[in-house]
PDB file of C-alpha atoms in Angstrom:
ATOM      1  CA  MET A  44     202.357 132.147 -86.508  1.00 64.00           C
ATOM      2  CA  ALA A  45     200.466 130.264 -89.443  1.00 86.00           C
ATOM      3  CA  ARG A  46     200.725 125.724 -88.703  1.00 92.00           C
ATOM      4  CA  TRP A  47     200.928 123.315 -91.581  1.00 94.00           C
ATOM      5  CA  ALA A  48     198.912 119.845 -92.593  1.00 91.00           C
ATOM      6  CA  VAL A  49     202.213 117.943 -93.904  1.00 93.00           C
ATOM      7  CA  ARG A  50     199.969 115.402 -96.077  1.00 88.00           C
ATOM      8  CA  SER A  51     201.079 111.914 -97.925  1.00 84.00           C
ATOM      9  CA  SER A  52     200.010 112.029-101.628  1.00 78.00           C
ATOM     10  CA  GLY A  53     201.722 108.945-103.779  1.00 68.00           C
ATOM     11  CA  ALA A  54     200.361 107.269-107.057  1.00 65.00           C
ATOM     12  CA  SER A  55     200.127 104.186-105.297  1.00 63.00           C
ATOM     13  CA  GLU A  56     198.274 105.739-102.082  1.00 62.00           C
ATOM     14  CA  ASP A  57     195.814 107.785-104.178  1.00 63.00           C
ATOM     15  CA  GLY A  58     195.229 105.909-107.574  1.00 61.00           C
ATOM     16  CA  GLU A  59     192.242 105.574-110.277  1.00 63.00           C
ATOM     17  CA  GLN A  60     192.057 101.596-109.329  1.00 61.00           C
ATOM     18  CA  ARG A  61     193.019 101.276-105.700  1.00 59.00           C
ATOM     19  CA  SER A  62     192.693 104.280-102.932  1.00 58.00           C
ATOM     20  CA  PHE A  63     195.044 103.626 -99.436  1.00 57.00           C
ATOM     21  CA  ALA A  64     194.060 106.152 -97.723  1.00 60.00           C
ATOM     22  CA  GLY A  65     196.196 105.730 -94.144  1.00 61.00           C
ATOM     23  CA  LEU A  66     198.871 103.832 -96.148  1.00 67.00           C
ATOM     24  CA  PHE A  67     201.487 106.436 -95.513  1.00 76.00           C
ATOM     25  CA  SER A  68     201.720 109.221 -92.748  1.00 80.00           C
ATOM     26  CA  SER A  69     200.201 112.474 -92.604  1.00 85.00           C
ATOM     27  CA  GLU A  70     200.871 115.065 -90.020  1.00 89.00           C
ATOM     28  CA  LEU A  71     198.142 118.253 -88.845  1.00 86.00           C
ATOM     29  CA  ALA A  72     199.156 120.974 -86.994  1.00 89.00           C
ATOM     30  CA  VAL A  73     202.505 121.338 -87.671  1.00 95.00           C
ATOM     31  CA  GLU A  74     204.053 124.407 -86.044  1.00 95.00           C
ATOM     32  CA  PRO A  75     206.647 126.204 -88.867  1.00 95.00           C
ATOM     33  CA  THR A  76     209.917 125.246 -87.430  1.00 96.00           C
ATOM     34  CA  ALA A  77     208.941 121.517 -86.992  1.00 97.00           C
ATOM     35  CA  VAL A  78     207.603 121.772 -90.879  1.00 97.00           C
ATOM     36  CA  PRO A  79     211.133 120.148 -92.626  1.00 97.00           C
ATOM     37  CA  ALA A  80     211.059 117.004 -89.821  1.00 97.00           C
ATOM     38  CA  ALA A  81     207.520 116.474 -90.404  1.00 96.00           C
ATOM     39  CA  VAL A  82     207.974 116.438 -93.979  1.00 95.00           C
ATOM     40  CA  ALA A  83     211.276 113.699 -93.856  1.00 93.00           C
ATOM     41  CA  ARG A  84     208.740 111.407 -91.444  1.00 91.00           C
ATOM     42  CA  VAL A  85     205.997 111.309 -93.849  1.00 89.00           C
ATOM     43  CA  ARG A  86     208.017 110.748 -97.102  1.00 87.00           C
ATOM     44  CA  ALA A  87     210.216 107.839 -94.628  1.00 83.00           C
ATOM     45  CA  SER A  88     206.322 106.041 -93.538  1.00 79.00           C
ATOM     46  CA  GLY A  89     206.887 104.300 -97.231  1.00 73.00           C
ATOM     47  CA  THR A  90     209.593 102.527 -96.639  1.00 72.00           C
ATOM     48  CA  ASN A  91     207.851 100.069 -94.242  1.00 64.00           C
ATOM     49  CA  PRO A  92     208.682  96.392 -96.058  1.00 61.00           C
ATOM     50  CA  ARG A  93     206.277  94.236 -94.654  1.00 53.00           C
ATOM     51  CA  LEU A  94     203.370  97.089 -94.921  1.00 58.00           C
ATOM     52  CA  ARG A  95     203.798  97.584 -98.954  1.00 58.00           C
ATOM     53  CA  ALA A  96     203.780  93.345 -98.540  1.00 56.00           C
ATOM     54  CA  GLY A  97     200.956  93.237 -97.851  1.00 55.00           C
ATOM     55  CA  TYR A  98     198.933  95.584 -99.641  1.00 56.00           C
ATOM     56  CA  HIS A  99     200.684  93.713-102.483  1.00 56.00           C
ATOM     57  CA  VAL A 100     202.156  97.752-103.783  1.00 56.00           C
ATOM     58  CA  ALA A 101     204.884  97.885-105.795  1.00 56.00           C
ATOM     59  CA  ASP A 102     207.804 100.350-103.897  1.00 56.00           C
ATOM     60  CA  PRO A 103     206.685 103.571-104.073  1.00 55.00           C
ATOM     61  CA  GLY A 104     209.760 104.981-104.260  1.00 63.00           C
ATOM     62  CA  PRO A 105     209.967 108.535-102.587  1.00 69.00           C
ATOM     63  CA  ILE A 106     206.554 109.603-101.569  1.00 79.00           C
ATOM     64  CA  PRO A 107     205.055 112.541-102.322  1.00 84.00           C
ATOM     65  CA  VAL A 108     204.452 115.394 -99.435  1.00 90.00           C
ATOM     66  CA  VAL A 109     201.657 118.014-100.162  1.00 90.00           C
ATOM     67  CA  LEU A 110     201.686 121.356 -97.619  1.00 93.00           C
ATOM     68  CA  GLN A 111     198.225 122.857 -96.955  1.00 90.00           C
ATOM     69  CA  PRO A 112     197.709 125.842 -94.207  1.00 91.00           C
ATOM     70  CA  PHE A 113     196.277 124.118 -91.155  1.00 90.00           C
ATOM     71  CA  LEU A 114     192.638 125.584 -90.284  1.00 88.00           C
ATOM     72  CA  ASP A 115     191.190 125.596 -86.951  1.00 84.00           C
ATOM     73  CA  ALA A 116     187.972 124.691 -87.504  1.00 88.00           C
ATOM     74  CA  ALA A 117     184.687 124.371 -86.220  1.00 86.00           C
ATOM     75  CA  LEU A 118     184.374 120.940 -87.550  1.00 90.00           C
ATOM     76  CA  ALA A 119     185.545 118.450 -90.370  1.00 89.00           C
ATOM     77  CA  GLY A 120     184.980 115.136 -92.108  1.00 90.00           C
ATOM     78  CA  VAL A 121     184.917 113.216 -94.940  1.00 90.00           C
ATOM     79  CA  TRP A 122     181.998 111.928 -97.710  1.00 94.00           C
ATOM     80  CA  ILE A 123     182.431 108.769 -99.496  1.00 91.00           C
ATOM     81  CA  GLY A 124     180.137 108.525-103.014  1.00 93.00           C
ATOM     82  CA  ASP A 125     178.627 105.948-105.071  1.00 91.00           C
ATOM     83  CA  GLY A 126     178.187 108.494-108.288  1.00 89.00           C
ATOM     84  CA  ALA A 127     174.644 107.814-108.436  1.00 90.00           C
ATOM     85  CA  GLY A 128     173.276 110.217-106.405  1.00 93.00           C
ATOM     86  CA  GLY A 129     174.047 109.281-103.094  1.00 93.00           C
ATOM     87  CA  GLY A 130     176.807 108.924-100.427  1.00 93.00           C
ATOM     88  CA  VAL A 131     177.892 108.926 -97.111  1.00 92.00           C
ATOM     89  CA  LEU A 132     178.455 112.179 -95.180  1.00 93.00           C
ATOM     90  CA  GLU A 133     180.834 111.650 -91.426  1.00 90.00           C
ATOM     91  CA  TRP A 134     181.780 114.491 -89.660  1.00 91.00           C
ATOM     92  CA  SER A 135     183.097 115.300 -85.999  1.00 88.00           C
ATOM     93  CA  SER A 136     184.041 118.936 -84.152  1.00 85.00           C
ATOM     94  CA  SER A 137     187.436 116.742 -83.539  1.00 79.00           C
ATOM     95  CA  GLY A 138     188.471 117.155 -86.909  1.00 70.00           C
ATOM     96  CA  THR A 139     189.111 115.328 -90.179  1.00 66.00           C
ATOM     97  CA  ASP A 140     191.706 113.131 -88.724  1.00 69.00           C
ATOM     98  CA  ALA A 141     189.876 111.764 -85.420  1.00 75.00           C
ATOM     99  CA  VAL A 142     187.260 110.671 -88.127  1.00 77.00           C
ATOM    100  CA  VAL A 143     189.445 108.993 -90.063  1.00 71.00           C
ATOM    101  CA  ALA A 144     191.315 107.258 -87.742  1.00 70.00           C
ATOM    102  CA  GLY A 145     188.165 105.884 -85.832  1.00 74.00           C
ATOM    103  CA  THR A 146     188.433 108.115 -82.268  1.00 79.00           C
ATOM    104  CA  VAL A 147     185.206 109.069 -82.218  1.00 83.00           C
ATOM    105  CA  THR A 148     182.206 107.294 -84.180  1.00 82.00           C
ATOM    106  CA  PRO A 149     181.137 110.699 -86.010  1.00 86.00           C
ATOM    107  CA  SER A 150     178.014 112.186 -86.573  1.00 88.00           C
ATOM    108  CA  ARG A 151     176.529 110.747 -90.071  1.00 88.00           C
ATOM    109  CA  GLU A 152     174.239 111.192 -92.566  1.00 92.00           C
ATOM    110  CA  VAL A 153     173.486 108.765 -95.360  1.00 91.00           C
ATOM    111  CA  TRP A 154     172.123 109.887 -99.138  1.00 93.00           C
ATOM    112  CA  ARG A 155     170.276 107.960-101.417  1.00 92.00           C
ATOM    113  CA  ALA A 156     168.916 109.228-105.051  1.00 91.00           C
ATOM    114  CA  GLY A 157     169.804 112.957-103.983  1.00 93.00           C
ATOM    115  CA  GLU A 158     168.116 112.738-101.230  1.00 92.00           C
ATOM    116  CA  LEU A 159     169.066 112.345 -97.058  1.00 92.00           C
ATOM    117  CA  VAL A 160     167.650 109.599 -95.750  1.00 89.00           C
ATOM    118  CA  SER A 161     169.155 109.129 -92.301  1.00 84.00           C
ATOM    119  CA  GLU A 162     170.963 110.859 -90.024  1.00 81.00           C
ATOM    120  CA  ARG A 163     173.246 109.929 -86.546  1.00 77.00           C
ATOM    121  CA  SER A 164     175.032 111.900 -84.045  1.00 74.00           C
ATOM    122  CA  GLU A 165     178.386 112.095 -82.695  1.00 67.00           C
ATOM    123  CA  ARG A 166     180.033 109.806 -80.100  1.00 58.00           C
ATOM    124  CA  THR A 167     183.263 110.172 -79.488  1.00 49.00           C
ATOM    125  CA  ILE A 168     186.246 109.261 -76.823  1.00 45.00           C
ATOM    126  CA  ASP A 169     188.853 110.558 -74.809  1.00 40.00           C
ATOM    127  CA  THR A 170     192.075 108.238 -75.725  1.00 38.00           C
ATOM    128  CA  ALA A 171     193.935 109.179 -72.653  1.00 34.00           C
ATOM    129  CA  ARG A 172     191.405 108.658 -70.468  1.00 35.00           C
ATOM    130  CA  LEU A 173     191.131 105.333 -72.054  1.00 36.00           C
ATOM    131  CA  ALA A 174     194.222 104.353 -70.879  1.00 35.00           C
ATOM    132  CA  HIS A 175     193.613 104.874 -67.587  1.00 33.00           C
ATOM    133  CA  GLY A 176     190.590 102.973 -67.274  1.00 37.00           C
ATOM    134  CA  GLY A 177     187.807 105.725 -68.582  1.00 37.00           C
ATOM    135  CA  THR A 178     185.461 105.523 -70.384  1.00 34.00           C
ATOM    136  CA  GLU A 179     183.988 107.119 -73.901  1.00 39.00           C
ATOM    137  CA  ARG A 180     181.355 110.461 -73.579  1.00 36.00           C
ATOM    138  CA  GLN A 181     178.675 110.603 -75.326  1.00 38.00           C
ATOM    139  CA  ARG A 182     177.580 113.808 -77.502  1.00 35.00           C
ATOM    140  CA  GLY A 183     174.104 115.271 -77.340  1.00 33.00           C
ATOM    141  CA  ALA A 184     172.081 114.450 -80.675  1.00 35.00           C
ATOM    142  CA  ALA A 185     172.247 117.564 -81.858  1.00 36.00           C
ATOM    143  CA  VAL A 186     172.516 116.931 -85.707  1.00 37.00           C
ATOM    144  CA  SER A 187     168.624 115.266 -85.159  1.00 46.00           C
ATOM    145  CA  GLY A 188     166.716 116.546 -88.131  1.00 58.00           C
ATOM    146  CA  ASN A 189     169.711 119.333 -88.715  1.00 73.00           C
ATOM    147  CA  PRO A 190     171.536 118.067 -91.667  1.00 84.00           C
ATOM    148  CA  LEU A 191     174.992 119.693 -91.536  1.00 92.00           C
ATOM    149  CA  HIS A 192     174.655 123.262 -93.241  1.00 91.00           C
ATOM    150  CA  ALA A 193     177.522 125.667 -94.881  1.00 92.00           C
ATOM    151  CA  GLU A 194     176.713 128.850 -95.674  1.00 90.00           C
ATOM    152  CA  GLY A 195     173.298 128.006 -95.658  1.00 90.00           C
ATOM    153  CA  ARG A 196     173.189 125.418 -97.753  1.00 93.00           C
ATOM    154  CA  GLN A 197     173.656 121.232 -97.138  1.00 95.00           C
ATOM    155  CA  ILE A 198     176.658 119.859 -97.392  1.00 96.00           C
ATOM    156  CA  GLY A 199     176.027 116.775 -98.552  1.00 96.00           C
ATOM    157  CA  ALA A 200     173.736 118.070-101.376  1.00 96.00           C
ATOM    158  CA  ARG A 201     176.944 120.070-102.142  1.00 96.00           C
ATOM    159  CA  CYS A 202     179.124 116.788-101.816  1.00 96.00           C
ATOM    160  CA  LEU A 203     176.541 115.317-104.988  1.00 97.00           C
ATOM    161  CA  ILE A 204     177.001 118.847-106.811  1.00 96.00           C
ATOM    162  CA  VAL A 205     180.852 118.157-107.054  1.00 96.00           C
ATOM    163  CA  GLU A 206     180.451 114.506-107.794  1.00 95.00           C
ATOM    164  CA  GLN A 207     178.194 115.397-110.489  1.00 95.00           C
ATOM    165  CA  ALA A 208     180.876 117.819-111.887  1.00 95.00           C
ATOM    166  CA  VAL A 209     183.950 115.178-111.703  1.00 93.00           C
ATOM    167  CA  GLY A 210     181.608 112.997-113.151  1.00 93.00           C
ATOM    168  CA  ALA A 211     182.506 109.756-111.094  1.00 91.00           C
ATOM    169  CA  ALA A 212     182.197 108.393-107.249  1.00 92.00           C
ATOM    170  CA  CYS A 213     184.769 110.964-104.942  1.00 92.00           C
ATOM    171  CA  ASP A 214     186.172 110.351-101.296  1.00 90.00           C
ATOM    172  CA  LEU A 215     186.248 114.273-100.225  1.00 93.00           C
ATOM    173  CA  GLU A 216     187.209 115.507 -96.889  1.00 90.00           C
ATOM    174  CA  PHE A 217     186.614 119.038 -95.901  1.00 93.00           C
ATOM    175  CA  CYS A 218     186.173 121.605 -93.012  1.00 92.00           C
ATOM    176  CA  VAL A 219     184.167 124.293 -91.948  1.00 93.00           C
ATOM    177  CA  HIS A 220     186.199 127.281 -90.537  1.00 92.00           C
ATOM    178  CA  ALA A 221     184.350 130.617 -90.077  1.00 90.00           C
ATOM    179  CA  GLY A 222     181.363 129.358 -91.186  1.00 91.00           C
ATOM    180  CA  GLN A 223     183.018 128.530 -94.744  1.00 94.00           C
ATOM    181  CA  LEU A 224     182.890 125.048 -96.378  1.00 95.00           C
ATOM    182  CA  VAL A 225     186.797 124.468 -96.936  1.00 94.00           C
ATOM    183  CA  TRP A 226     187.474 121.097 -99.663  1.00 95.00           C
ATOM    184  CA  LEU A 227     190.661 120.010 -98.787  1.00 89.00           C
ATOM    185  CA  GLN A 228     191.682 116.615-100.870  1.00 86.00           C
ATOM    186  CA  CYS A 229     189.291 115.151-103.836  1.00 89.00           C
ATOM    187  CA  ARG A 230     190.252 111.084-104.656  1.00 85.00           C
ATOM    188  CA  PRO A 231     188.446 108.603-106.966  1.00 84.00           C
ATOM    189  CA  VAL A 232     186.550 105.817-104.639  1.00 86.00           C
ATOM    190  CA  THR A 233     187.886 102.532-105.439  1.00 79.00           C
ATOM    191  CA  ALA A 234     185.762 100.843-102.563  1.00 79.00           C
ATOM    192  CA  ARG A 235     181.808 101.176-102.122  1.00 79.00           C
ATOM    193  CA  ILE A 236     180.540 100.987 -98.860  1.00 80.00           C
ATOM    194  CA  PRO A 237     178.231  98.425 -97.714  1.00 76.00           C
ATOM    195  CA  VAL A 238     174.193  99.639 -97.944  1.00 64.00           C
ATOM    196  CA  GLY A 239     173.353  97.883 -94.635  1.00 57.00           C
ATOM    197  CA  VAL A 240     171.723  94.603 -96.581  1.00 59.00           C
ATOM    198  CA  SER A 241     172.097  91.159 -94.326  1.00 56.00           C
ATOM    199  CA  GLY A 242     173.879  88.290 -95.600  1.00 54.00           C
ATOM    200  CA  ASP A 243     172.551  85.197 -95.682  1.00 57.00           C
ATOM    201  CA  TYR A 244     174.102  83.975 -92.163  1.00 62.00           C
ATOM    202  CA  LYS A 245     172.047  83.378 -89.389  1.00 73.00           C
ATOM    203  CA  GLY A 246     172.261  83.303 -85.433  1.00 84.00           C
ATOM    204  CA  ASP A 247     172.660  85.469 -82.529  1.00 92.00           C
ATOM    205  CA  VAL A 248     173.609  89.009 -82.859  1.00 95.00           C
ATOM    206  CA  VAL A 249     176.553  89.524 -80.044  1.00 97.00           C
ATOM    207  CA  VAL A 250     177.081  93.378 -81.775  1.00 97.00           C
ATOM    208  CA  SER A 251     176.550  95.605 -84.240  1.00 94.00           C
ATOM    209  CA  GLY A 252     177.369  98.864 -85.503  1.00 93.00           C
ATOM    210  CA  PHE A 253     178.165 100.237 -88.805  1.00 90.00           C
ATOM    211  CA  ALA A 254     178.088  97.973 -91.893  1.00 91.00           C
ATOM    212  CA  ALA A 255     182.130  99.483 -92.946  1.00 91.00           C
ATOM    213  CA  ALA A 256     183.001  96.891 -95.641  1.00 92.00           C
ATOM    214  CA  GLY A 257     180.993  94.188 -96.717  1.00 91.00           C
ATOM    215  CA  GLY A 258     181.421  90.425 -97.041  1.00 91.00           C
ATOM    216  CA  ILE A 259     181.079  87.383 -94.486  1.00 93.00           C
ATOM    217  CA  SER A 260     183.774  86.038 -92.804  1.00 95.00           C
ATOM    218  CA  THR A 261     183.827  83.443 -89.883  1.00 95.00           C
ATOM    219  CA  GLY A 262     186.565  82.338 -87.611  1.00 96.00           C
ATOM    220  CA  ARG A 263     188.022  83.357 -84.394  1.00 96.00           C
ATOM    221  CA  PRO A 264     187.836  86.800 -82.339  1.00 97.00           C
ATOM    222  CA  ARG A 265     190.829  87.790 -81.256  1.00 96.00           C
ATOM    223  CA  VAL A 266     190.459  91.478 -79.065  1.00 96.00           C
ATOM    224  CA  MET A 267     194.507  93.006 -79.285  1.00 94.00           C
ATOM    225  CA  LEU A 268     195.282  96.091 -77.558  1.00 91.00           C
ATOM    226  CA  SER A 269     197.947  96.868 -79.305  1.00 90.00           C
ATOM    227  CA  PRO A 270     199.659  95.166 -82.706  1.00 89.00           C
ATOM    228  CA  GLU A 271     202.362  93.620 -80.441  1.00 85.00           C
ATOM    229  CA  ASP A 272     199.933  91.671 -78.452  1.00 84.00           C
ATOM    230  CA  GLU A 273     200.319  88.067 -78.561  1.00 76.00           C
ATOM    231  CA  PRO A 274     199.214  85.421 -79.475  1.00 83.00           C
ATOM    232  CA  TRP A 275     198.035  86.233 -83.105  1.00 90.00           C
ATOM    233  CA  GLU A 276     196.973  83.950 -86.000  1.00 91.00           C
ATOM    234  CA  HIS A 277     197.066  84.641 -89.355  1.00 92.00           C
ATOM    235  CA  GLY A 278     193.315  84.677 -90.733  1.00 94.00           C
ATOM    236  CA  ASP A 279     192.042  85.660 -87.054  1.00 96.00           C
ATOM    237  CA  ILE A 280     188.628  88.458 -86.775  1.00 97.00           C
ATOM    238  CA  LEU A 281     190.646  91.406 -85.447  1.00 97.00           C
ATOM    239  CA  VAL A 282     188.784  93.106 -82.399  1.00 97.00           C
ATOM    240  CA  VAL A 283     190.291  96.663 -81.685  1.00 96.00           C
ATOM    241  CA  ARG A 284     189.200  99.941 -80.063  1.00 95.00           C
ATOM    242  CA  PHE A 285     190.281 101.293 -83.365  1.00 93.00           C
ATOM    243  CA  THR A 286     193.106 101.324 -85.449  1.00 90.00           C
ATOM    244  CA  SER A 287     195.902 103.385 -87.054  1.00 84.00           C
ATOM    245  CA  ILE A 288     198.869 103.005 -89.547  1.00 78.00           C
ATOM    246  CA  ASP A 289     200.407 100.669 -86.818  1.00 82.00           C
ATOM    247  CA  TRP A 290     197.907  97.893 -87.220  1.00 89.00           C
ATOM    248  CA  VAL A 291     198.028  97.670 -90.860  1.00 84.00           C
ATOM    249  CA  PRO A 292     200.516  94.571 -90.711  1.00 84.00           C
ATOM    250  CA  LEU A 293     197.760  92.941 -89.081  1.00 90.00           C
ATOM    251  CA  MET A 294     195.060  93.930 -90.768  1.00 91.00           C
ATOM    252  CA  THR A 295     196.584  92.442 -93.569  1.00 88.00           C
ATOM    253  CA  GLU A 296     196.296  88.791 -92.261  1.00 92.00           C
ATOM    254  CA  ALA A 297     193.121  89.673 -90.793  1.00 95.00           C
ATOM    255  CA  SER A 298     189.930  87.528 -91.423  1.00 97.00           C
ATOM    256  CA  ALA A 299     187.573  90.392 -90.660  1.00 97.00           C
ATOM    257  CA  ILE A 300     188.358  93.331 -88.381  1.00 98.00           C
ATOM    258  CA  VAL A 301     185.305  94.728 -85.656  1.00 98.00           C
ATOM    259  CA  THR A 302     185.645  97.998 -83.870  1.00 97.00           C
ATOM    260  CA  ASP A 303     184.159  99.922 -80.476  1.00 96.00           C
ATOM    261  CA  ILE A 304     185.021 103.009 -81.787  1.00 92.00           C
ATOM    262  CA  GLY A 305     184.878 104.515 -85.873  1.00 89.00           C
ATOM    263  CA  GLY A 306     182.266 105.099 -88.431  1.00 88.00           C
ATOM    264  CA  GLY A 307     181.924 103.592 -92.250  1.00 86.00           C
ATOM    265  CA  LEU A 308     184.789 105.995 -93.528  1.00 82.00           C
ATOM    266  CA  SER A 309     187.550 105.201 -90.162  1.00 87.00           C
ATOM    267  CA  HIS A 310     190.852 103.791 -90.537  1.00 87.00           C
ATOM    268  CA  ALA A 311     189.755 100.563 -90.230  1.00 92.00           C
ATOM    269  CA  ALA A 312     186.637 100.635 -92.639  1.00 91.00           C
ATOM    270  CA  ILE A 313     188.879 101.955 -95.492  1.00 86.00           C
ATOM    271  CA  ILE A 314     191.607  99.277 -95.279  1.00 88.00           C
ATOM    272  CA  ALA A 315     189.207  96.587 -94.611  1.00 92.00           C
ATOM    273  CA  ARG A 316     187.390  97.327 -98.263  1.00 89.00           C
ATOM    274  CA  GLU A 317     190.854  98.006 -99.773  1.00 82.00           C
ATOM    275  CA  LEU A 318     191.815  94.350 -98.685  1.00 87.00           C
ATOM    276  CA  GLY A 319     187.971  93.520 -99.257  1.00 89.00           C
ATOM    277  CA  ILE A 320     187.122  92.002 -95.984  1.00 95.00           C
ATOM    278  CA  PRO A 321     184.669  92.448 -93.514  1.00 95.00           C
ATOM    279  CA  CYS A 322     184.218  95.211 -91.421  1.00 96.00           C
ATOM    280  CA  VAL A 323     181.502  96.225 -88.703  1.00 96.00           C
ATOM    281  CA  THR A 324     183.134  99.305 -86.725  1.00 95.00           C
ATOM    282  CA  GLY A 325     181.483 101.108 -84.193  1.00 93.00           C
ATOM    283  CA  THR A 326     180.032  98.129 -82.243  1.00 95.00           C
ATOM    284  CA  GLU A 327     180.650 100.023 -78.737  1.00 93.00           C
ATOM    285  CA  THR A 328     181.311  96.531 -77.008  1.00 96.00           C
ATOM    286  CA  GLY A 329     183.393  94.194 -79.549  1.00 97.00           C
ATOM    287  CA  THR A 330     186.816  94.094 -77.349  1.00 96.00           C
ATOM    288  CA  GLN A 331     184.386  93.045 -74.326  1.00 96.00           C
ATOM    289  CA  ALA A 332     181.152  91.021 -75.522  1.00 97.00           C
ATOM    290  CA  LEU A 333     183.743  89.549 -78.657  1.00 97.00           C
ATOM    291  CA  GLY A 334     186.524  87.946 -76.274  1.00 92.00           C
ATOM    292  CA  PRO A 335     185.310  84.444 -74.634  1.00 93.00           C
ATOM    293  CA  LEU A 336     183.857  83.296 -77.578  1.00 96.00           C
ATOM    294  CA  GLU A 337     185.799  80.735 -79.274  1.00 95.00           C
ATOM    295  CA  ARG A 338     183.959  80.813 -83.067  1.00 96.00           C
ATOM    296  CA  VAL A 339     182.346  84.196 -84.286  1.00 96.00           C
ATOM    297  CA  THR A 340     180.910  85.539 -88.151  1.00 95.00           C
ATOM    298  CA  VAL A 341     181.350  88.613 -89.291  1.00 96.00           C
ATOM    299  CA  ASP A 342     178.392  90.515 -91.044  1.00 94.00           C
ATOM    300  CA  GLY A 343     180.108  93.357 -92.667  1.00 93.00           C
ATOM    301  CA  ASP A 344     176.618  94.092 -95.408  1.00 90.00           C
ATOM    302  CA  ALA A 345     174.793  93.703 -92.070  1.00 90.00           C
ATOM    303  CA  GLY A 346     177.040  95.731 -89.341  1.00 92.00           C
ATOM    304  CA  GLN A 347     176.124  92.805 -87.812  1.00 94.00           C
ATOM    305  CA  VAL A 348     178.721  89.766 -85.466  1.00 96.00           C
ATOM    306  CA  ARG A 349     176.573  86.650 -84.717  1.00 95.00           C
ATOM    307  CA  ARG A 350     177.707  83.519 -83.116  1.00 92.00           C
TER     308      ARG A 350
END
């Protein structure tokens, strides 16, 4: 029996001015008998007043819900383009939800002027094992020199074709199912990904990762294992393993965000770009290395944290 993807798609979440991916809930692989309850939960995710206040979003009213057949895909991912022949493509065999949630540091391609310019292989975590003191596992660098293909064509090149047809930068979600490329979602890009150019600040690099959201911020790093951890002060630098919708209220109060896991298209990265604060993702050891430090500088353009 088919399973379903129950997805939020409100005008205040997916718009031409701001695109708050991760603002409201979505649920994947929902059994048919559980769909009504999942729809109710997704609709209810728009009722958090603190979340709306942090984003300065007016009351969205009832959240529109989209039902899609859920595909048990071989891999899934996200493209965020620049509308000028370039963009970033990230994917994982763990699925689009893992890429966006930041529970993997995904395989990654960077495209410029219509050409693939760099690649990086996937690194993923077992969240259940981490909860019991385990560690991440590294996937082999199988993508090195082998751009992501489906149906005999590079997926990055096909994303560029979509952008040319739309006439604007696109945020595209896709999967590869039974060897075929399937488009899942398209929305406008309202906040661009940094190009990895260092800012003006000088200092010793403590950790580095993806340049996920541009800007430079100096402050106190606060390592948090859950959104309820104390103490937390408005303006601290949020240092976490990865983020989810539960972290959003703290993210709106942070001066910068650093994660151990995740790529440039993860939840932390997308939210940071919309909030206009620096973010470095996929540092691997940020929660370990930054905890003892009193003051650091997050360079979101270079993908570095310095002291």
